[in-house]
PDB file of C-alpha atoms in Angstrom:
ATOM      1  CA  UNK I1222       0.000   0.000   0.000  1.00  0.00           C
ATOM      2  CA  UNK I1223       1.757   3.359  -0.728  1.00  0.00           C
ATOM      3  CA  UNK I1224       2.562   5.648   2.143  1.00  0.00           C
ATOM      4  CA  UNK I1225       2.007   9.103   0.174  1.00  0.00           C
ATOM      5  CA  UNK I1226      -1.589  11.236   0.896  1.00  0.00           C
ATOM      6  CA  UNK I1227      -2.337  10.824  -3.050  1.00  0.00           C
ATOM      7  CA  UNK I1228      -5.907  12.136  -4.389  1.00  0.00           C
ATOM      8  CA  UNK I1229      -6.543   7.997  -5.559  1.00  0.00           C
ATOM      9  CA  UNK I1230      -5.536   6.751  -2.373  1.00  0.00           C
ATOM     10  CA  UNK I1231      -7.944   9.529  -0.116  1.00  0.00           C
ATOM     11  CA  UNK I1232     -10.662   8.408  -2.155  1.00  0.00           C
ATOM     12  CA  UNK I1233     -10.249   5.277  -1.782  1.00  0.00           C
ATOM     13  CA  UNK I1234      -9.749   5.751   1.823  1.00  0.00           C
ATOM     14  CA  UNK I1235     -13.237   7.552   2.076  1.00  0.00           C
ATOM     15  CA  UNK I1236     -14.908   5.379   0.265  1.00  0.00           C
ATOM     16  CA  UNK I1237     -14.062   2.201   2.462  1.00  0.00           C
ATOM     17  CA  UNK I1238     -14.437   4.021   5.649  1.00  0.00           C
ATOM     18  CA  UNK I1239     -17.610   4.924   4.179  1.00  0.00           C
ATOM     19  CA  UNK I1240     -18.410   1.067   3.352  1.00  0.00           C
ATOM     20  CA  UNK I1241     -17.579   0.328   6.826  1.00  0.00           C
ATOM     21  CA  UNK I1242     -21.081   0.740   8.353  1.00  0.00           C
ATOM     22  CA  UNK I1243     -23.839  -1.039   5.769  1.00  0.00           C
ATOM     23  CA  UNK I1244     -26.333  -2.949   6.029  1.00  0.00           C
ATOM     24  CA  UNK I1245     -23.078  -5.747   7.314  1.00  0.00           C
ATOM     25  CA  UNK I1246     -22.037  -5.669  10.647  1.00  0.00           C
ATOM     26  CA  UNK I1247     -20.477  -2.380  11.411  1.00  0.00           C
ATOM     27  CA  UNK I1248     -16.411  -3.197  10.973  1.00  0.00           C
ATOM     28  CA  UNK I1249     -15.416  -0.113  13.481  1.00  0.00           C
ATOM     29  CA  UNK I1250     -16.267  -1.397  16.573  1.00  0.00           C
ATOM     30  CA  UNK I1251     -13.007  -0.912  18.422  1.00  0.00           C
ATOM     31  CA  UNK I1252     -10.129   0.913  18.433  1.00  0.00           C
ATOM     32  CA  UNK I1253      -7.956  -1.997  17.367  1.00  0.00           C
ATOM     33  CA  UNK I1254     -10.666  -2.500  14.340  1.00  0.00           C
ATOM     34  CA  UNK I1255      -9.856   1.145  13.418  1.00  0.00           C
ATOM     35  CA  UNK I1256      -6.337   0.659  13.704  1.00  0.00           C
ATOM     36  CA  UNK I1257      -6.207  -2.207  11.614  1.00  0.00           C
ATOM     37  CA  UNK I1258      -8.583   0.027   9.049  1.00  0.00           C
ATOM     38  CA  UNK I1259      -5.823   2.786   8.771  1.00  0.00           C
ATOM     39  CA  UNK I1260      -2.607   0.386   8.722  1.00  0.00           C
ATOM     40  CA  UNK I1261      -4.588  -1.840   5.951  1.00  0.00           C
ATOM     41  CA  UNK I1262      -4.820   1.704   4.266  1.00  0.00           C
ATOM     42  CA  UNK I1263      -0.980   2.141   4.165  1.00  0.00           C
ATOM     43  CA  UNK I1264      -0.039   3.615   7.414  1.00  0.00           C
ATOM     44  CA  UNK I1265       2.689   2.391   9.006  1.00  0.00           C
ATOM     45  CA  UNK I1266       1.657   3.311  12.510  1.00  0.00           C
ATOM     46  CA  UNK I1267      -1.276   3.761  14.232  1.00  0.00           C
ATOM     47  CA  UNK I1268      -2.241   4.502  17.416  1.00  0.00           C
ATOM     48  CA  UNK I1269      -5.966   5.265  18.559  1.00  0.00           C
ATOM     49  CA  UNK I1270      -8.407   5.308  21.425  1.00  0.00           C
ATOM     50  CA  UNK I1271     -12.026   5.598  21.884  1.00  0.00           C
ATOM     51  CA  UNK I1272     -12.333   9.065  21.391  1.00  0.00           C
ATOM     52  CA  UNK I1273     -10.539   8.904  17.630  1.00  0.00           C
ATOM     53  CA  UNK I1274     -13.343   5.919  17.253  1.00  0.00           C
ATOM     54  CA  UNK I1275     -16.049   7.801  17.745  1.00  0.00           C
ATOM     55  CA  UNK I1276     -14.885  11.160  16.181  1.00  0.00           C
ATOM     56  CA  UNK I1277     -13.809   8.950  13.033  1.00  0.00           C
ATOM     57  CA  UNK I1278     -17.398   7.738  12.900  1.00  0.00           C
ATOM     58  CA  UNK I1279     -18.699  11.027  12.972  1.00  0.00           C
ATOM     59  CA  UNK I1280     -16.856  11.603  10.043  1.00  0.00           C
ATOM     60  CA  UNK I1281     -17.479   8.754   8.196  1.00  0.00           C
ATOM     61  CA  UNK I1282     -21.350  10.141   8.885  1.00  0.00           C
ATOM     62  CA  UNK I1283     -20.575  13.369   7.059  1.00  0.00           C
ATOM     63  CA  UNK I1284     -19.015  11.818   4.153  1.00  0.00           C
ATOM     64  CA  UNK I1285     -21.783   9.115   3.525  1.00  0.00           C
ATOM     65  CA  UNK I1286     -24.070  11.741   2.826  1.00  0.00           C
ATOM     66  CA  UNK I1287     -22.080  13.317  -0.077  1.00  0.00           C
ATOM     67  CA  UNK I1288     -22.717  10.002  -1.808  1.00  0.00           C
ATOM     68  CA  UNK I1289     -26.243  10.308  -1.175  1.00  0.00           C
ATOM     69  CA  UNK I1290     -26.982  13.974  -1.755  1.00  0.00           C
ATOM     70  CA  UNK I1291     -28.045  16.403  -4.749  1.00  0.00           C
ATOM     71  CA  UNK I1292     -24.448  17.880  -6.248  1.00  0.00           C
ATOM     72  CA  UNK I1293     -24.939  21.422  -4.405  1.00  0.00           C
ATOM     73  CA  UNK I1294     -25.769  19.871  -1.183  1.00  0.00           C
ATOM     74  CA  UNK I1295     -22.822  17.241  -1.893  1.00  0.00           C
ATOM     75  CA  UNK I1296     -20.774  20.231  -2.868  1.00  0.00           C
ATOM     76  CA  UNK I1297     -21.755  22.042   0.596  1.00  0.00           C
ATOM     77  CA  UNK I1298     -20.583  19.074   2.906  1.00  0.00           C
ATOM     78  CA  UNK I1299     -17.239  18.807   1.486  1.00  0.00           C
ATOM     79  CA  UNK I1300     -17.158  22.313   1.446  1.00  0.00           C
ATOM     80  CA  UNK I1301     -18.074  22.537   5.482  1.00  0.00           C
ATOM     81  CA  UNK I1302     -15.149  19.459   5.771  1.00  0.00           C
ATOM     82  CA  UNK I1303     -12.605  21.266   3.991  1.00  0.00           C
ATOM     83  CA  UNK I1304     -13.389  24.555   5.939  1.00  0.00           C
ATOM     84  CA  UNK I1305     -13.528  22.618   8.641  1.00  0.00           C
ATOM     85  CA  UNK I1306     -10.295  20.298   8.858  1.00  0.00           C
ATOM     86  CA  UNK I1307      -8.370  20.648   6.344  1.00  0.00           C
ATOM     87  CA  UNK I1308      -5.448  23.347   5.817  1.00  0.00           C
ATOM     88  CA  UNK I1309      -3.142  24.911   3.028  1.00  0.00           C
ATOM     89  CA  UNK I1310      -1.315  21.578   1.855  1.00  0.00           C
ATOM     90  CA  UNK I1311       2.089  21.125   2.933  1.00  0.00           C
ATOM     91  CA  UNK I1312       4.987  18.517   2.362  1.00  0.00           C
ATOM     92  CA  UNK I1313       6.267  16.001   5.038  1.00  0.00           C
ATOM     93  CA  UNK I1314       8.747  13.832   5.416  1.00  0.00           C
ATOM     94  CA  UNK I1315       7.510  12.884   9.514  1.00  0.00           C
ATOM     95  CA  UNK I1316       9.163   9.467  10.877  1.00  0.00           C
ATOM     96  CA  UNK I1317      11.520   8.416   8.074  1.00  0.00           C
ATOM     97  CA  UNK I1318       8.529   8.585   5.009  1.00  0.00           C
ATOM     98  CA  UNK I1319       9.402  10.143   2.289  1.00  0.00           C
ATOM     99  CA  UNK I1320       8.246  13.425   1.791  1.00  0.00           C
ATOM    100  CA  UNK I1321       4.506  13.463   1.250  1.00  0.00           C
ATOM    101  CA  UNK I1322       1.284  15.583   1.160  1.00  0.00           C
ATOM    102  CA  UNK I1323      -0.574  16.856   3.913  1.00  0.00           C
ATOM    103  CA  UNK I1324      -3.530  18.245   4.030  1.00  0.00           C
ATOM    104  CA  UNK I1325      -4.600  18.143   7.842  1.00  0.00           C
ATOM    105  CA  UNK I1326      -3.039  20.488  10.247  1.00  0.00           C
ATOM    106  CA  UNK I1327       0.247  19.109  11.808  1.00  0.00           C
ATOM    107  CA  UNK I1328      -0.514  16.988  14.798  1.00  0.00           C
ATOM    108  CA  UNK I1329      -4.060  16.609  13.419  1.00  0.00           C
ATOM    109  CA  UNK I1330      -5.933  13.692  15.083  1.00  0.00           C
ATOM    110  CA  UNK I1331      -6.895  10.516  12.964  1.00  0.00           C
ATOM    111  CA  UNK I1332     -10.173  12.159  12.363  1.00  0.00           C
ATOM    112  CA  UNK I1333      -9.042  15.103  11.075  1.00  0.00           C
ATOM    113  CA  UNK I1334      -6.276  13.690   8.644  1.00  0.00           C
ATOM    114  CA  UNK I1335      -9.008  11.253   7.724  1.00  0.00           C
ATOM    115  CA  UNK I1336     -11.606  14.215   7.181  1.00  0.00           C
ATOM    116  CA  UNK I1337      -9.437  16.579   5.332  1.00  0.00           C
ATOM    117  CA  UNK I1338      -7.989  14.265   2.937  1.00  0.00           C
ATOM    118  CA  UNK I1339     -11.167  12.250   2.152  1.00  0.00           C
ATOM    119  CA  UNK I1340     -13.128  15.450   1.453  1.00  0.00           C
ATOM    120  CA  UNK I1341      -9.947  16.797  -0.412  1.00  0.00           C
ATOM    121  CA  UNK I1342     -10.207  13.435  -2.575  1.00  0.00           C
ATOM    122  CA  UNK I1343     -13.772  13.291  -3.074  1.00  0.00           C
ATOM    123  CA  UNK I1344     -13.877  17.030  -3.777  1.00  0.00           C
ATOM    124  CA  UNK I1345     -10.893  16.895  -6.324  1.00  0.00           C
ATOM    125  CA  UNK I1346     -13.001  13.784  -8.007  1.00  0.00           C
ATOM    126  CA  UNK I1347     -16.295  15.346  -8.080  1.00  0.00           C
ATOM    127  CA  UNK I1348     -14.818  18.317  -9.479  1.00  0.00           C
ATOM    128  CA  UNK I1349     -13.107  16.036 -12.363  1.00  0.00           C
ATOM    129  CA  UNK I1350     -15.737  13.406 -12.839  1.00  0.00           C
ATOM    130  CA  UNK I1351     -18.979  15.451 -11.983  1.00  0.00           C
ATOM    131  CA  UNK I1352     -21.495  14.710  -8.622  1.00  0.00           C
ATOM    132  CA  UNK I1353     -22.985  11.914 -10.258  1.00  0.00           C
ATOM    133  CA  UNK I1354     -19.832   9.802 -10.327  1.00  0.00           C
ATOM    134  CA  UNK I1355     -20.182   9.738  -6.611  1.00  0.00           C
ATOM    135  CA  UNK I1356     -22.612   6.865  -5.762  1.00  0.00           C
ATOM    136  CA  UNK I1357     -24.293   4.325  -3.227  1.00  0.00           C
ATOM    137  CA  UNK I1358     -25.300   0.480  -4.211  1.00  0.00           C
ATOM    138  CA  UNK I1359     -29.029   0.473  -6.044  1.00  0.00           C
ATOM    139  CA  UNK I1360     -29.419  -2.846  -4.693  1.00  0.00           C
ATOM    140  CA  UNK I1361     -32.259  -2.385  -2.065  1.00  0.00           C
ATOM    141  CA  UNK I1362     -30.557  -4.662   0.280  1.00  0.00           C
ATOM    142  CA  UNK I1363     -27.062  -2.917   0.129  1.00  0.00           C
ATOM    143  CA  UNK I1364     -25.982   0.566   1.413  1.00  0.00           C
ATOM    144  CA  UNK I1365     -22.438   0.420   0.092  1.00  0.00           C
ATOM    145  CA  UNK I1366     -20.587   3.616  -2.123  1.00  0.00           C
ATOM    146  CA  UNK I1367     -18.890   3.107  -4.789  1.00  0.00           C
ATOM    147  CA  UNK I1368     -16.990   6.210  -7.192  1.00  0.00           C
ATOM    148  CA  UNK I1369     -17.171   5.529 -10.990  1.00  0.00           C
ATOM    149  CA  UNK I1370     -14.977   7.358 -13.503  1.00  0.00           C
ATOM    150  CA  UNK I1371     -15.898   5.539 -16.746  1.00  0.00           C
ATOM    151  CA  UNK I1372     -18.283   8.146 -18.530  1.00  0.00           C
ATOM    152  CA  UNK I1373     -19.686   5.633 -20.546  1.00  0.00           C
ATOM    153  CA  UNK I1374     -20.065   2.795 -18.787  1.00  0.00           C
ATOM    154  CA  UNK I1375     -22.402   4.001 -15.601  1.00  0.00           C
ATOM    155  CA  UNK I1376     -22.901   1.530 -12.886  1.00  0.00           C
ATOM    156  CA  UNK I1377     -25.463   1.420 -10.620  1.00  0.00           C
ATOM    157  CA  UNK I1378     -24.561  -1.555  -7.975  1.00  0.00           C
ATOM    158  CA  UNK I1379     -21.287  -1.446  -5.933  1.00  0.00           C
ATOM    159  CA  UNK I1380     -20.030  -4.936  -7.225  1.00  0.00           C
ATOM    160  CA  UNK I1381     -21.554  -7.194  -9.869  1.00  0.00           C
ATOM    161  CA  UNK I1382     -22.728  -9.875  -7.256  1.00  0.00           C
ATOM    162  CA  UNK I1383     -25.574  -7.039  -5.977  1.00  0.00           C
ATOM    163  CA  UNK I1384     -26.116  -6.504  -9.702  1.00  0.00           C
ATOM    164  CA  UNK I1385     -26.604 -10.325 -10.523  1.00  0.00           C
ATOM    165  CA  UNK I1386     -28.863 -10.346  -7.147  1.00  0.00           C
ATOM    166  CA  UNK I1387     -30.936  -7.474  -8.285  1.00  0.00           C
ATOM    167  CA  UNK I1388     -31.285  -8.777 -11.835  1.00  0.00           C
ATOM    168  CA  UNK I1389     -32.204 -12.238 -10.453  1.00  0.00           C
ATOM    169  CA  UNK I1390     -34.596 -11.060  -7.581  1.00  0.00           C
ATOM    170  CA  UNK I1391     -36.315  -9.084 -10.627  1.00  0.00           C
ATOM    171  CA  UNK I1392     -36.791 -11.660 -12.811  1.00  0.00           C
ATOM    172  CA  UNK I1393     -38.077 -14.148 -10.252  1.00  0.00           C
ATOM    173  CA  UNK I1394     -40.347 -10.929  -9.467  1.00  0.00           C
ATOM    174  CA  UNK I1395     -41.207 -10.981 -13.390  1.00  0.00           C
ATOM    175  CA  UNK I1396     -41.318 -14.632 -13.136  1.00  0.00           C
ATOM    176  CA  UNK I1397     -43.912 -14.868 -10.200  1.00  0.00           C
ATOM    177  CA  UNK I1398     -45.959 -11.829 -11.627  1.00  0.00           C
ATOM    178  CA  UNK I1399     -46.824 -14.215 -14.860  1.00  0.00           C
ATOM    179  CA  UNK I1400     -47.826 -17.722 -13.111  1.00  0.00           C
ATOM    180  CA  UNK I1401     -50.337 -15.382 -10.697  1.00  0.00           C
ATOM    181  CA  UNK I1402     -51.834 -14.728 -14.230  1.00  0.00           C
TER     182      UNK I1402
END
């Protein structure tokens, strides 16, 4: 996993800690599962506590519902997490990494790094790719996020097993609908 605060890699980052609360068992639900979320998203060390638990699910609150939202509301909550966390980018080179983009305020909390560079991402890819490549599972029975670049080829389902689910609930639907006639 690279080391480097990269646009690809903050997406990617909000994203997952997005998909960690679904319709699934929530996968935060400690700070050791949130440590093993950040080091399994390339940082080499992690340390955290209950309080960077539950601020980091606050966060992960305020980014779900960009994915969700109309583009100027969308637009508004990245704005408010920008405004709110995130600072004029600098370069680091902290404990032996090479030098690096940061967009959180030195000695930000988890949190905040995670908050400032997720809206950062999300902002830089909405900008790029338009709102509505931003978006959540269509599968009723999923609430996963998903971002989508390809312009022609939209997708509406997060993975294709919730679009083969979808497509076969709806034709047993279809299916059903005809032998009641």
């Amino acid at each position: 996993m690279e080391s480097l605060t990269t646009p690809d890699r903050m997406i990617r980052i909000a994203v997952d800690l997005v998909n960690t609360k679904t319709l699934e068992p929530e996968k935060l639900t400690s700070p050791e599962a949130l440590q093993r979320f950040l080091l399994e998203h390339g940082e080499p060390t992690a340390t955290v506590d209950e309080a960077d638990l539950a601020a980091v699910k606050a966060v992960r609150e305020r980014l779900r519902a960009v994915f969700r939202a109309e583009p100027r509301e969308a637009a508004g909550v990245l704005n408010d997490l920008l405004a709110d966390y995130a600072v004029r980018p600098y370069l680091s080179d902290h404990d032996g990494a090479p030098w690096h983009l940061h967009v959180a305020k030195p000695g930000a909390t988890w949190a905040e790094w995670l908050a400032a560079g997720a809206a950062l991402g999300l902002a830089g890819f909405a900008a790029g790719h338009g709102f509505e490549a931003l978006h959540h599972c269509a599968a009723t029975d999923c609430e996963r996020v998903f971002v989508n670049s390809a312009e022609r080829r939209p997708r509406k389902f997060c993975t294709p097993t919730c679009a083969g689910r979808t497509r076969v609930a709806s034709y047993r639907a279809r299916q059903s609908l005809r032998n009641e006639n």
